[in-house]
Short mmCIF file of C-alpha atoms in Angstrom, two decimals:
data_model
loop_
_atom_site.label_atom_id
_atom_site.label_comp_id
_atom_site.label_asym_id
_atom_site.label_seq_id
_atom_site.Cartn_x
_atom_site.Cartn_y
_atom_site.Cartn_z
CA MET A 1 -3.71 -40.33 -35.80
CA ALA A 2 -4.97 -37.33 -33.60
CA GLU A 3 -6.63 -40.01 -31.39
CA SER A 4 -3.31 -42.03 -30.97
CA LYS A 5 -1.73 -38.85 -30.00
CA ARG A 6 -4.09 -38.00 -27.58
CA ARG A 7 -3.96 -41.72 -26.24
CA GLY A 8 -0.21 -41.22 -25.76
CA GLU A 9 -0.79 -37.93 -23.92
CA ASP A 10 -3.28 -39.56 -21.51
CA ASP A 11 -0.70 -42.36 -20.81
CA GLY A 12 1.89 -39.69 -19.87
CA ASP A 13 -0.70 -38.06 -17.50
CA GLU A 14 -1.59 -41.21 -15.81
CA ARG A 15 2.26 -41.57 -15.06
CA LEU A 16 2.36 -38.17 -13.78
CA ASN A 17 -0.47 -38.80 -11.52
CA ASP A 18 1.34 -41.93 -10.22
CA ASP A 19 4.10 -39.94 -9.31
CA ALA A 20 2.00 -37.05 -7.54
CA THR A 21 0.38 -39.87 -5.47
CA VAL A 22 3.76 -41.20 -4.49
CA ASP A 23 4.64 -37.66 -3.33
CA ASP A 24 1.34 -37.03 -1.68
CA VAL A 25 2.58 -40.18 0.42
CA ALA A 26 5.98 -38.81 1.21
CA ASP A 27 4.70 -35.47 2.27
CA ASP A 28 2.56 -37.06 4.84
CA ASP A 29 5.29 -38.62 6.40
CA ALA A 30 6.47 -35.27 7.67
CA THR A 31 6.04 -35.31 11.39
CA ASP A 32 7.08 -31.54 12.22
CA ALA A 33 4.04 -28.89 11.22
CA ASP A 34 6.68 -26.19 11.11
CA ASP A 35 8.88 -27.77 8.39
CA PRO A 36 8.12 -26.32 5.02
CA VAL A 37 6.96 -28.81 2.27
CA SER A 38 9.20 -28.78 -0.54
CA ARG A 39 10.81 -30.75 -2.94
CA GLY A 40 14.48 -31.29 -3.38
CA GLY A 41 15.79 -31.09 -0.05
CA THR A 42 15.54 -27.51 1.02
CA ALA A 43 16.41 -26.39 4.46
CA THR A 44 14.12 -26.68 7.08
CA ARG A 45 13.62 -24.00 9.98
CA LYS A 46 15.43 -26.28 12.56
CA ARG A 47 18.20 -26.71 10.10
CA ALA A 48 18.49 -23.04 9.41
CA GLN A 49 18.36 -22.11 13.24
CA ALA A 50 21.15 -24.86 13.81
CA GLU A 51 23.30 -23.22 10.87
CA SER A 52 23.04 -19.56 12.18
CA ALA A 53 23.95 -20.93 15.82
CA GLU A 54 27.05 -22.37 14.25
CA GLY A 55 27.57 -19.13 12.40
CA ARG A 56 27.41 -17.26 15.53
CA LYS A 57 29.86 -19.60 17.11
CA THR A 58 32.38 -19.07 13.87
CA ARG A 59 32.41 -15.49 14.50
CA LYS A 60 33.42 -15.72 18.09
CA ASP A 61 35.98 -18.21 16.97
CA THR A 62 37.30 -15.83 14.52
CA GLU A 63 37.91 -12.93 17.17
CA ARG A 64 39.75 -15.36 19.13
CA ILE A 65 42.26 -16.11 16.27
CA GLY A 66 45.14 -14.14 16.25
CA LEU A 67 46.23 -11.79 13.45
CA PHE A 68 48.74 -13.94 11.67
CA ALA A 69 46.30 -17.12 11.69
CA ARG A 70 43.59 -14.87 9.90
CA ILE A 71 46.19 -13.70 7.54
CA ALA A 72 47.32 -17.32 6.74
CA ARG A 73 43.74 -18.44 6.36
CA PHE A 74 43.10 -15.90 3.85
CA PHE A 75 46.16 -16.92 1.74
CA ARG A 76 44.94 -20.20 1.88
CA GLU A 77 41.62 -19.59 0.70
CA VAL A 78 43.02 -17.29 -1.93
CA VAL A 79 45.24 -20.38 -3.13
CA ALA A 80 42.08 -22.79 -2.97
CA GLU A 81 39.93 -20.15 -5.05
CA LEU A 82 42.77 -19.74 -7.73
CA ARG A 83 42.86 -23.45 -7.97
CA LYS A 84 39.35 -23.50 -8.89
CA VAL A 85 39.87 -21.14 -11.95
CA ILE A 86 39.90 -22.45 -15.35
CA TRP A 87 43.05 -20.98 -16.93
CA PRO A 88 43.10 -20.39 -20.74
CA THR A 89 45.39 -22.40 -23.04
CA ARG A 90 48.27 -20.50 -24.92
CA LYS A 91 46.29 -20.43 -28.01
CA GLU A 92 43.28 -19.09 -26.17
CA LEU A 93 45.41 -16.57 -24.30
CA LEU A 94 46.89 -15.39 -27.70
CA THR A 95 43.42 -15.13 -29.48
CA TYR A 96 42.05 -13.26 -26.32
CA THR A 97 44.81 -10.79 -26.57
CA ALA A 98 45.02 -10.27 -30.31
CA VAL A 99 41.10 -9.44 -30.12
CA VAL A 100 41.64 -7.06 -26.99
CA VAL A 101 44.52 -4.85 -28.80
CA THR A 102 42.55 -4.91 -32.06
CA PHE A 103 39.36 -3.58 -30.50
CA VAL A 104 41.70 -1.07 -28.46
CA ALA A 105 43.25 0.03 -31.70
CA VAL A 106 40.00 0.55 -33.47
CA MET A 107 38.46 2.55 -30.55
CA LEU A 108 41.65 4.54 -30.57
CA ALA A 109 41.44 5.59 -34.15
CA ILE A 110 37.77 6.56 -33.86
CA VAL A 111 38.53 8.76 -30.95
CA ALA A 112 41.53 10.32 -32.53
CA GLY A 113 39.59 10.94 -35.58
CA LEU A 114 36.60 12.53 -33.80
CA ASP A 115 39.32 14.55 -31.67
CA TYR A 116 40.85 16.05 -34.74
CA GLY A 117 37.43 16.71 -36.47
CA PHE A 118 35.74 18.72 -33.75
CA ALA A 119 39.27 20.39 -33.43
CA LYS A 120 38.83 21.50 -36.95
CA VAL A 121 35.28 22.51 -36.38
CA VAL A 122 35.99 24.59 -33.44
CA LEU A 123 38.97 26.29 -35.02
CA TRP A 124 36.77 27.09 -38.16
CA VAL A 125 33.83 28.19 -36.09
CA PHE A 126 35.84 30.76 -33.71
CA GLY A 127 38.50 31.35 -36.31
CA GLU A 128 42.35 30.66 -35.43
CA SER A 129 43.65 33.22 -33.08
CA SER A 130 47.44 33.70 -33.36
#
């Protein structure tokens, strides 16, 4: 049985070696020596330079845009972000509220108990003054 498992593992290794050969061929097709060798489509230096140039252009464009246009764009972006939010259902909201109120009540009781206890200890140690 151990030999059959080893044979299965060897078959898997051969498939990995075949994939590596395909990747080596794909890497050989790269013409620019400046581009980093990568898998998964990461940015190249040329793309990064182009994006940074575009970034400079957008900064200049925002300086030319008026105050009200920038405020309007801000509110449009806020609304777009709020649409991405996953809002809780009514049941979830009530559950979360109950958990928070219960936690706050427990913490309030603990702090009040400690405050009362320390006050009694301080008065006992230093005596009650009238």
